[in-house]
mmCIF file of C-alpha atoms in Angstrom:
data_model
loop_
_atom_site.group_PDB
_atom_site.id
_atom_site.type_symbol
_atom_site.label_atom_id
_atom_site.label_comp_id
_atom_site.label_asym_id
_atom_site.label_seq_id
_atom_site.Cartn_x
_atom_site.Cartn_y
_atom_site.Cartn_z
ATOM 1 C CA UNK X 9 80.970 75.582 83.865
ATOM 2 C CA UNK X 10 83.714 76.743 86.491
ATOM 3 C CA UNK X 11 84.316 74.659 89.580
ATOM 4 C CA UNK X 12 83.010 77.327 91.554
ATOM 5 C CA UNK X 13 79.700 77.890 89.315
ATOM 6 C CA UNK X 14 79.243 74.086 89.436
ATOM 7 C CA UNK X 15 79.436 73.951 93.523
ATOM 8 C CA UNK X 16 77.342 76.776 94.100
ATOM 9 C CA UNK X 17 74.235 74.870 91.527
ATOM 10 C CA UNK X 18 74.762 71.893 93.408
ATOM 11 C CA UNK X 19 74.791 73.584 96.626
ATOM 12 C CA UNK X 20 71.166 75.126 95.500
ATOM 13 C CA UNK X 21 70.130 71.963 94.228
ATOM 14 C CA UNK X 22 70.805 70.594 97.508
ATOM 15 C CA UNK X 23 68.943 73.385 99.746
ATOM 16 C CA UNK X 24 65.745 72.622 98.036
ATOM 17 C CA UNK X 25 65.733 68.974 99.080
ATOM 18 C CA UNK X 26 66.355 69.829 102.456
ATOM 19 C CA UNK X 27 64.063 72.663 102.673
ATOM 20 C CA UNK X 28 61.756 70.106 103.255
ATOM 21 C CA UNK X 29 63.423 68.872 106.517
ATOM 22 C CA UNK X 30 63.523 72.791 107.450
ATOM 23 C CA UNK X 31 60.156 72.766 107.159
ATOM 24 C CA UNK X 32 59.512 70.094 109.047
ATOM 25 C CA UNK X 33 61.521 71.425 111.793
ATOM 26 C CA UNK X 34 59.617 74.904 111.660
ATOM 27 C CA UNK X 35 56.876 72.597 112.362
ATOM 28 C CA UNK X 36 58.222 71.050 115.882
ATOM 29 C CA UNK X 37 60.166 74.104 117.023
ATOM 30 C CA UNK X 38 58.630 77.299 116.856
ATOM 31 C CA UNK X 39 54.827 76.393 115.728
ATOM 32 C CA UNK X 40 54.499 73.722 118.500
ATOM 33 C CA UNK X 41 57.524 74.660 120.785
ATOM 34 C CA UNK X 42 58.464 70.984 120.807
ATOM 35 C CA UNK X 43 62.624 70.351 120.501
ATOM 36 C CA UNK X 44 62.029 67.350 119.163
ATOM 37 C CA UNK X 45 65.544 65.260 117.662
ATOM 38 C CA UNK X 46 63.273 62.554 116.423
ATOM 39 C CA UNK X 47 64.543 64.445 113.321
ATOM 40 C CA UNK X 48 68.127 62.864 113.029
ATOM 41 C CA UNK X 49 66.646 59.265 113.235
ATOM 42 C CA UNK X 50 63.915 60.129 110.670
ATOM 43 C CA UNK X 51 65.909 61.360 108.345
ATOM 44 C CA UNK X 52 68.047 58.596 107.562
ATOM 45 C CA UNK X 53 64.568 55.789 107.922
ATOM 46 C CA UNK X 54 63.314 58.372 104.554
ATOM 47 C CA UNK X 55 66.366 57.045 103.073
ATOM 48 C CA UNK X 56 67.046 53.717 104.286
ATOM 49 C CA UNK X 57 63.090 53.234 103.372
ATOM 50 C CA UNK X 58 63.285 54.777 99.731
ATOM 51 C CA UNK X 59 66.970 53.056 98.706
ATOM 52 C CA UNK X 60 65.424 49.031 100.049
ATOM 53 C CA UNK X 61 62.170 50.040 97.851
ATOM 54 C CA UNK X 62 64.445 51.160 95.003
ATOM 55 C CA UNK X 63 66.720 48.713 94.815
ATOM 56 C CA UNK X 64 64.086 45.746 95.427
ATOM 57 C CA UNK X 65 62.668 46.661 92.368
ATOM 58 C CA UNK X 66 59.337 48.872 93.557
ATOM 59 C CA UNK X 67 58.836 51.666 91.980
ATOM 60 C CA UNK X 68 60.606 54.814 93.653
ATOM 61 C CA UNK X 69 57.471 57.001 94.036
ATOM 62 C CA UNK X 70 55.983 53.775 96.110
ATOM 63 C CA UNK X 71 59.283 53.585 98.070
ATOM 64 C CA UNK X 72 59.179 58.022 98.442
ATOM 65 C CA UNK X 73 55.918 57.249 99.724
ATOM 66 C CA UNK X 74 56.763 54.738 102.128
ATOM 67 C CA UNK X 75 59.291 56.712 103.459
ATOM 68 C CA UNK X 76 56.898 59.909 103.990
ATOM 69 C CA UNK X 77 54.730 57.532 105.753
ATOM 70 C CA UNK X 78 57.488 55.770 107.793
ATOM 71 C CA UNK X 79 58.884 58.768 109.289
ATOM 72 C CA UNK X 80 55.163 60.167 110.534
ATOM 73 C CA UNK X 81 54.734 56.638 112.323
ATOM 74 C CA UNK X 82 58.635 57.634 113.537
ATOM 75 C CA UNK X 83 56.923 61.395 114.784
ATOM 76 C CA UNK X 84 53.455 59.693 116.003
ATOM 77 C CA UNK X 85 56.100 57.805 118.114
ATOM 78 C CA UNK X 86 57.549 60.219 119.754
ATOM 79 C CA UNK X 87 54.751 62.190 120.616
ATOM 80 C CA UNK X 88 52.756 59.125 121.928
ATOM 81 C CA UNK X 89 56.192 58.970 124.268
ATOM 82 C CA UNK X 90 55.882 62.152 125.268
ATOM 83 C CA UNK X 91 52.083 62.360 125.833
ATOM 84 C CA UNK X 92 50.989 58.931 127.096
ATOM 85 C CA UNK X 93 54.371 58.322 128.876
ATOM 86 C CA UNK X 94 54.421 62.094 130.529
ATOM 87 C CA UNK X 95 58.170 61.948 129.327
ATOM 88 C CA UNK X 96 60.076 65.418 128.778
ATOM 89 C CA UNK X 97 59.684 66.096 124.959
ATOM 90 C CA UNK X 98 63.434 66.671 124.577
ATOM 91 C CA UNK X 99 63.964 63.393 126.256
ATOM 92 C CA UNK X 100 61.347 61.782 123.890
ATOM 93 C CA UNK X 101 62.822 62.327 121.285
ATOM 94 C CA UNK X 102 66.965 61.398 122.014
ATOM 95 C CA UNK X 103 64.965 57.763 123.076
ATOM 96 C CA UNK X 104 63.296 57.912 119.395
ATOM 97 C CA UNK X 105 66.676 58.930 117.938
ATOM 98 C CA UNK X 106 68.803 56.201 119.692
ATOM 99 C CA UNK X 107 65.554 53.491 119.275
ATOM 100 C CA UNK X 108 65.406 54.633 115.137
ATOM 101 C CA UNK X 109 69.177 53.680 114.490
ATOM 102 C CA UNK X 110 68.745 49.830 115.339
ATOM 103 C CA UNK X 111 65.611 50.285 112.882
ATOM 104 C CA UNK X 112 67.052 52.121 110.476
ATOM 105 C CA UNK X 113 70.043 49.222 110.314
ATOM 106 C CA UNK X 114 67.063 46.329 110.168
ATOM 107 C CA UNK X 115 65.957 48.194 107.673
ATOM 108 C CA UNK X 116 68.536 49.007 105.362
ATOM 109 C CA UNK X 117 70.180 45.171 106.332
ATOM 110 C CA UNK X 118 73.786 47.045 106.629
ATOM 111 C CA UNK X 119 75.420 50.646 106.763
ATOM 112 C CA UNK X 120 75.056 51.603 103.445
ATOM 113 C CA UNK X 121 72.822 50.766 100.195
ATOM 114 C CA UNK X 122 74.016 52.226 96.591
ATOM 115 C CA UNK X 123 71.778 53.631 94.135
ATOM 116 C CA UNK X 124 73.882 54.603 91.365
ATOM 117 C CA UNK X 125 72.877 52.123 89.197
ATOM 118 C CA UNK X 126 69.391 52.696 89.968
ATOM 119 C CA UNK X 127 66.603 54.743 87.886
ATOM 120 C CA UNK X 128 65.066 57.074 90.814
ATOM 121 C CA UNK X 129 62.610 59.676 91.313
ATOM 122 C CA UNK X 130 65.162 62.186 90.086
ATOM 123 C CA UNK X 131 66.388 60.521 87.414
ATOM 124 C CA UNK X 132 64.229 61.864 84.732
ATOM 125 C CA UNK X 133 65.405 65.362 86.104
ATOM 126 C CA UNK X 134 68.978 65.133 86.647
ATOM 127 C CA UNK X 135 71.047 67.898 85.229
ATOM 128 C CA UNK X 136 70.756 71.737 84.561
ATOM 129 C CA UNK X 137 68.343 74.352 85.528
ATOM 130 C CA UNK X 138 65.040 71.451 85.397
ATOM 131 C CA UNK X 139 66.013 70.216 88.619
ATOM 132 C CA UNK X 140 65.732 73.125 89.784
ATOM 133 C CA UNK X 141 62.864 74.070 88.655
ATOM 134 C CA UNK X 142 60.905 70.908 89.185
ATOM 135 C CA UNK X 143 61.738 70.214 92.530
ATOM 136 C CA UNK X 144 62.273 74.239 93.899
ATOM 137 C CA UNK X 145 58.290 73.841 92.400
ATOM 138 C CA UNK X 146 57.617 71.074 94.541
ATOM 139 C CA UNK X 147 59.427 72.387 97.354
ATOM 140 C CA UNK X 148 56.930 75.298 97.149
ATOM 141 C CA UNK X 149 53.764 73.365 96.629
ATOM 142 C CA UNK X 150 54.853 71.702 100.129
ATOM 143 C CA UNK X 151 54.811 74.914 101.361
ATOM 144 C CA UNK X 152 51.532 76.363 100.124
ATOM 145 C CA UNK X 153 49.824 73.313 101.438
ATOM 146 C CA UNK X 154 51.482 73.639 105.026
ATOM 147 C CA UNK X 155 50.248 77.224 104.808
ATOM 148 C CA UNK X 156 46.753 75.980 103.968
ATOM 149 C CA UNK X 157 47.218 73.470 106.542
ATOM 150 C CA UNK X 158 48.177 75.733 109.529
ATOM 151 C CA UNK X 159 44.801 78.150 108.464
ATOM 152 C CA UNK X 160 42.115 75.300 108.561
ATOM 153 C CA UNK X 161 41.019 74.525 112.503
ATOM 154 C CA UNK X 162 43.267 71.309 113.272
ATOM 155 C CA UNK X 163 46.045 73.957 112.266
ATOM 156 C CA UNK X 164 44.771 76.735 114.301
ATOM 157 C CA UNK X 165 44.526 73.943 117.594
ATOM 158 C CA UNK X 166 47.935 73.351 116.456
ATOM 159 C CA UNK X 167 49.295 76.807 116.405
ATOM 160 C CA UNK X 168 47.507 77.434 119.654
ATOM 161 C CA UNK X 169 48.768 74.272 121.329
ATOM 162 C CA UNK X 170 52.445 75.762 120.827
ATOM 163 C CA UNK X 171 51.488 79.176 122.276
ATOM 164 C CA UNK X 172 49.222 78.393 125.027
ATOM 165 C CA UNK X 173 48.479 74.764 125.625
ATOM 166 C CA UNK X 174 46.288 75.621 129.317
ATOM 167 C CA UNK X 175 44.335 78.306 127.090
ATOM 168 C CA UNK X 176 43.549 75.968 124.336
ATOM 169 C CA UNK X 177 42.885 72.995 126.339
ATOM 170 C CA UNK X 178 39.774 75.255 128.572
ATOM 171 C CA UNK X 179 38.345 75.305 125.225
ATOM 172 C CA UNK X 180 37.826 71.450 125.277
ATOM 173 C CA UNK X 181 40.749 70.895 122.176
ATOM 174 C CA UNK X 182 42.907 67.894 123.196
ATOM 175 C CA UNK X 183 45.828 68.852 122.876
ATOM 176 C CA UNK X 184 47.343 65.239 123.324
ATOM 177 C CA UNK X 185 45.936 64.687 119.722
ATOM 178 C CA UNK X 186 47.484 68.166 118.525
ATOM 179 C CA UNK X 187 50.934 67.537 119.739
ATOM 180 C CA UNK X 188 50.906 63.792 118.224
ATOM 181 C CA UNK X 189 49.646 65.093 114.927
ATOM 182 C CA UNK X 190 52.155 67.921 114.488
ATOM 183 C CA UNK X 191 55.302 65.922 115.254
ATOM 184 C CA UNK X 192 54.269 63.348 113.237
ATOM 185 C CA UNK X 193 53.655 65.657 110.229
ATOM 186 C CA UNK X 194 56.855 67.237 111.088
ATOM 187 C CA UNK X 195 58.868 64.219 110.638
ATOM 188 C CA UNK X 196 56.961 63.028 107.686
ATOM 189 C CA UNK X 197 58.735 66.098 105.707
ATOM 190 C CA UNK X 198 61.863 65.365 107.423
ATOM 191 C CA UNK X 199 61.652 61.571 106.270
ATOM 192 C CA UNK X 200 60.719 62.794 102.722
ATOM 193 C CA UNK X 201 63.681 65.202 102.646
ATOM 194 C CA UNK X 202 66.068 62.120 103.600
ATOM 195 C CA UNK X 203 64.591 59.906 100.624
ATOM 196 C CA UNK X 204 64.955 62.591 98.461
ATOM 197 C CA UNK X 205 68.382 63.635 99.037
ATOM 198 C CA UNK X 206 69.980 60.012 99.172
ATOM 199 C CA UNK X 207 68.082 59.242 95.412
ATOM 200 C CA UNK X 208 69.670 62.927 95.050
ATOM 201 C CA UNK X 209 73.161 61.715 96.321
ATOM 202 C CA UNK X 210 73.330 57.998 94.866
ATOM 203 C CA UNK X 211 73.056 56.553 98.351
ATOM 204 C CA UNK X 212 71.482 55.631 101.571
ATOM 205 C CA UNK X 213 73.816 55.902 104.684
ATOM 206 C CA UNK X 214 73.018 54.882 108.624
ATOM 207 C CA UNK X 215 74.739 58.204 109.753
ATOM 208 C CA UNK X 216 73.380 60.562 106.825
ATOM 209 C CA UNK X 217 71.202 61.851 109.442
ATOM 210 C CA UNK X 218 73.381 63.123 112.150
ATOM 211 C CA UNK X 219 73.244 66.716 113.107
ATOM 212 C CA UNK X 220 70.375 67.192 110.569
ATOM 213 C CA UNK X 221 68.148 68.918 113.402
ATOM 214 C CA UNK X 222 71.160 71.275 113.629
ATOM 215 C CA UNK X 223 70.974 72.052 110.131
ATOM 216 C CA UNK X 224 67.206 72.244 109.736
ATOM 217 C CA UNK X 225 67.611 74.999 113.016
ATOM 218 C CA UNK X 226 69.989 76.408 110.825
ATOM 219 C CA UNK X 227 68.054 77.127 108.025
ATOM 220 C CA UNK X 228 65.059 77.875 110.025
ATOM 221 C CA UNK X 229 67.094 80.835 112.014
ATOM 222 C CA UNK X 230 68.919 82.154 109.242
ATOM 223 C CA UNK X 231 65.321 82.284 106.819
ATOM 224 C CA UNK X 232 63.653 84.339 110.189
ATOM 225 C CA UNK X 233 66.910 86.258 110.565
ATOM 226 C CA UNK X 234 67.094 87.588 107.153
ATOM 227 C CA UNK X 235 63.807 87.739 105.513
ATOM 228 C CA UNK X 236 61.267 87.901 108.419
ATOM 229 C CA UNK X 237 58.418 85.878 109.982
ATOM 230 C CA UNK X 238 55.902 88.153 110.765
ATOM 231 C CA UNK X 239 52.996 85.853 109.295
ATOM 232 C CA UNK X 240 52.959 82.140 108.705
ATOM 233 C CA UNK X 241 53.416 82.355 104.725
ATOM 234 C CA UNK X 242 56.077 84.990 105.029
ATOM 235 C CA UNK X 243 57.748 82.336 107.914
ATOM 236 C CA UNK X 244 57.669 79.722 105.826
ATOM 237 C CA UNK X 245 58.880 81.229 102.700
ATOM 238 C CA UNK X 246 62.079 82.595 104.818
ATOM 239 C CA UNK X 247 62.664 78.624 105.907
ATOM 240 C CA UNK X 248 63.035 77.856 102.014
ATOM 241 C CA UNK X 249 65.447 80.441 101.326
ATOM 242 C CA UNK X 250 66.924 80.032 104.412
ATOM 243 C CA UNK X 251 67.393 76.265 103.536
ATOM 244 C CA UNK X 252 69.056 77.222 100.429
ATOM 245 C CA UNK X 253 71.087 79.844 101.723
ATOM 246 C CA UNK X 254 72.227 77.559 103.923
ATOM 247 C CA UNK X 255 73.890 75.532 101.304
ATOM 248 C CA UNK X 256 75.158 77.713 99.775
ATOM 249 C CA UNK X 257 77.252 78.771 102.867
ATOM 250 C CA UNK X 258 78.356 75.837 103.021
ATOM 251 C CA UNK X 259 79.790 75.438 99.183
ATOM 252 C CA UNK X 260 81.543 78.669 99.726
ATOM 253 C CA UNK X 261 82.921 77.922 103.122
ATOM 254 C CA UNK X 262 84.701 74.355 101.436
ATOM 255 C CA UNK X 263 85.749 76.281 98.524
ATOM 256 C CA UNK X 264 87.719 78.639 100.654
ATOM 257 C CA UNK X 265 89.518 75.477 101.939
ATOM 258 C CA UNK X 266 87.667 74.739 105.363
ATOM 259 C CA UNK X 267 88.449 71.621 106.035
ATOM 260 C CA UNK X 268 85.102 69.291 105.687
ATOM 261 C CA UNK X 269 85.128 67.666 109.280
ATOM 262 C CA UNK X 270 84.911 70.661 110.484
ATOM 263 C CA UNK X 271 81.453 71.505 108.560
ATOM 264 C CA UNK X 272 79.868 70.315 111.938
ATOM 265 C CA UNK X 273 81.050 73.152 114.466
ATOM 266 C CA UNK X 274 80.677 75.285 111.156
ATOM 267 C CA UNK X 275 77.204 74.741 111.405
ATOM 268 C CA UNK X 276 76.752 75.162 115.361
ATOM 269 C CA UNK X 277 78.449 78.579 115.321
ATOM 270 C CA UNK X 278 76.046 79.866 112.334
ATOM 271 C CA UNK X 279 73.299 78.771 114.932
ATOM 272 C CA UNK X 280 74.845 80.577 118.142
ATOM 273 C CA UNK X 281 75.410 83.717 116.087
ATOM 274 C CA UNK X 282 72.201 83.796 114.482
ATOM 275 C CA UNK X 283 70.248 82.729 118.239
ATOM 276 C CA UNK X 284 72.191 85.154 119.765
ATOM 277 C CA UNK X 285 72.696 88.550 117.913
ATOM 278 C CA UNK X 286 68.769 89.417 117.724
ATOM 279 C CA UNK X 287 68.869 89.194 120.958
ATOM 280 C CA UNK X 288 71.843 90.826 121.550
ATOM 281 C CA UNK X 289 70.887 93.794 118.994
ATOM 282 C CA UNK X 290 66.854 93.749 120.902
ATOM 283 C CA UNK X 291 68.907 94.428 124.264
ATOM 284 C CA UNK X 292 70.713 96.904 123.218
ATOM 285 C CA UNK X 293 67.360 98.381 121.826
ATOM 286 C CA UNK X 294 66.032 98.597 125.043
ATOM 287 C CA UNK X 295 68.666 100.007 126.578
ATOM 288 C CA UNK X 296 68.738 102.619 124.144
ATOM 289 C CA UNK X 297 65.184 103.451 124.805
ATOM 290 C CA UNK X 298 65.510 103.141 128.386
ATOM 291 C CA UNK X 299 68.183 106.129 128.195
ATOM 292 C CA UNK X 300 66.057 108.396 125.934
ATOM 293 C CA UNK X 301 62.970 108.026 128.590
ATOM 294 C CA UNK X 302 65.238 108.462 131.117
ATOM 295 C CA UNK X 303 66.723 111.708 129.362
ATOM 296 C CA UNK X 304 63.316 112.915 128.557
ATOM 297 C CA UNK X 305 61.944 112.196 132.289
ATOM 298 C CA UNK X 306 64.886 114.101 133.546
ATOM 299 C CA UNK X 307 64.352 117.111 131.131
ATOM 300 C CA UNK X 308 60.678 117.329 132.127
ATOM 301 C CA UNK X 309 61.535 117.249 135.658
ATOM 302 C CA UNK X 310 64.070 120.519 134.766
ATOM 303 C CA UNK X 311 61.164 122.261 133.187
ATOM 304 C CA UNK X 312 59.045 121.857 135.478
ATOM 305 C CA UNK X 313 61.811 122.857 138.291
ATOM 306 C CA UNK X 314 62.405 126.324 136.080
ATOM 307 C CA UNK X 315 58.502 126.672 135.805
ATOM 308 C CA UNK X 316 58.253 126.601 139.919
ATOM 309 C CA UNK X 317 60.924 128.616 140.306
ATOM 310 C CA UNK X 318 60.223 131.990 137.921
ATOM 311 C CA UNK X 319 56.424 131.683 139.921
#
């Protein structure tokens, strides 16, 4: 396989594991309109959490489920900060971020933990096209049940707490509880992305989770931008291609030579562009449609001039 072919599977490979954390961010930021950066402290606790169970010898489904379950107490955090402590929900969650480092080093002991000598979750599936097809399987189970999830009623409160939290909250729904329950779920994927990638990547590092809400907005905006979000399914589906497509920008980007610290701003201007040319392109819309009633106000008014005049 060519260097190129080789990059662009890995590149894949990788998209799916972080779809996950894409979803997770779809979660926070546009179902419950809640910018929440919990998500690059979070991140890394899925993988410090995963790569201590690993290499202390329990088994690496216990330790993927610890992690899942260490980053929604990470999310219940942060929401219990925002709601009981009337703190600004962006503010919330830079306090989890900076408060989740100094955990995420008592957890992990030190900066980095190796797991290339370890057998992990992935292990049985390393190598060609059944990676792919195990975990892009996985990746759209996840999915289907977050689907199912935002349909039954504690999904519908949710929904509605994002659109119109007065609204919901005159129909006695508490929206406290809501807003608690979604970030927490949100990070939970985000934490389960993190322990999958570093069993993925052969390690656990303290800063593997820096700029990762960047990159899940990434692959959340490019997924809306390309393939739509009219309903919840279709949305979702877009953040897992998005995700991979992503990736794969990525691979092609560093094969043309750009130089790797500069993957960062790489990423930021993908966002920008992608924020800002909808809206750009729906501006120019209305301006367009502004001059064609405009146009056809001043052609009726002509008309009905001529009509006056030949009476």
């Amino acid at each position: 396989m060519s260097g190129f072919m080789l990059a662009m599977q890995k590149s894949v490979e990788l998209g799916v594991l972080y779809a996950l954390m894409a979803l997770g961010v779809y979660l926070t930021f546009r179902i419950l309109d809640f910018p929440d950066l919990t998500v690059d402290g979070s991140f890394t606790t899925g993988a410090a959490i995963a790569a201590l169970c690993i290499t202390s010898d329990i088994s690496p489904w216990i330790g993927t489920a610890l992690a899942f379950l260490g980053g929604g107490l990470a999310g219940m955090m942060t929401g219990i900060i925002h709601t009981k402590g009337k703190i600004n929900p962006l503010l919330s969650g830079i306090l989890m971020m900076i408060a989740l480092h100094s955990i995420n080093l008592r957890i992990m002991g030190k900066a980095n933990i190796g797991l290339m000598n370890s057998d992990t979750l992935l292990t049985p599936i390393t190598g060609g096209f059944l990676f792919l097809i195990v975990m892009g399987l996985f990746a759209v189970l996840v999915k289907l049940a977050l689907d199912w999830f935002l349909r039954t009623e504690v999904g519908l409160s949710l929904r509605a707490t994002g659109n119109n939290p007065r609204m919901i909250r005159s129909f006695g729904v508490h929206t406290d509880t809501t807003i608690v329950a979604g970030v927490s779920l949100s990070n939970a994927l985000v934490a389960l992305s993190g322990a999958l990638v570093a069993q993925y990547q052969g390690f656990a590092d303290i800063q593997s989770g820096v700029g990762m809400i960047v990159v899940g907005l990434a692959s959340v905006i490019i997924g809306e931008a390309i393939f739509g979000h009219r309903t919840i399914a279709r949305a979702t589906f877009a953040v897992l291609l998005g995700a991979v497509l992503y990736r794969v920008i990525v691979a092609i980007a560093l094969q043309l030579q750009m130089n790797a610290t500069d993957l960062k701003l790489f990423t930021a201007l993908i966002v920008i562009v992608a924020l800002t040319v909808p809206k750009m392109r729906r501006s120019a819309n209305q301006r367009t449609m502004s001059r064609q009633r405009a146009m056809q106000l001043a052609k009726g008014g002509q008309s009905d001039a001529a009509s006056e005049s030949g009476q």
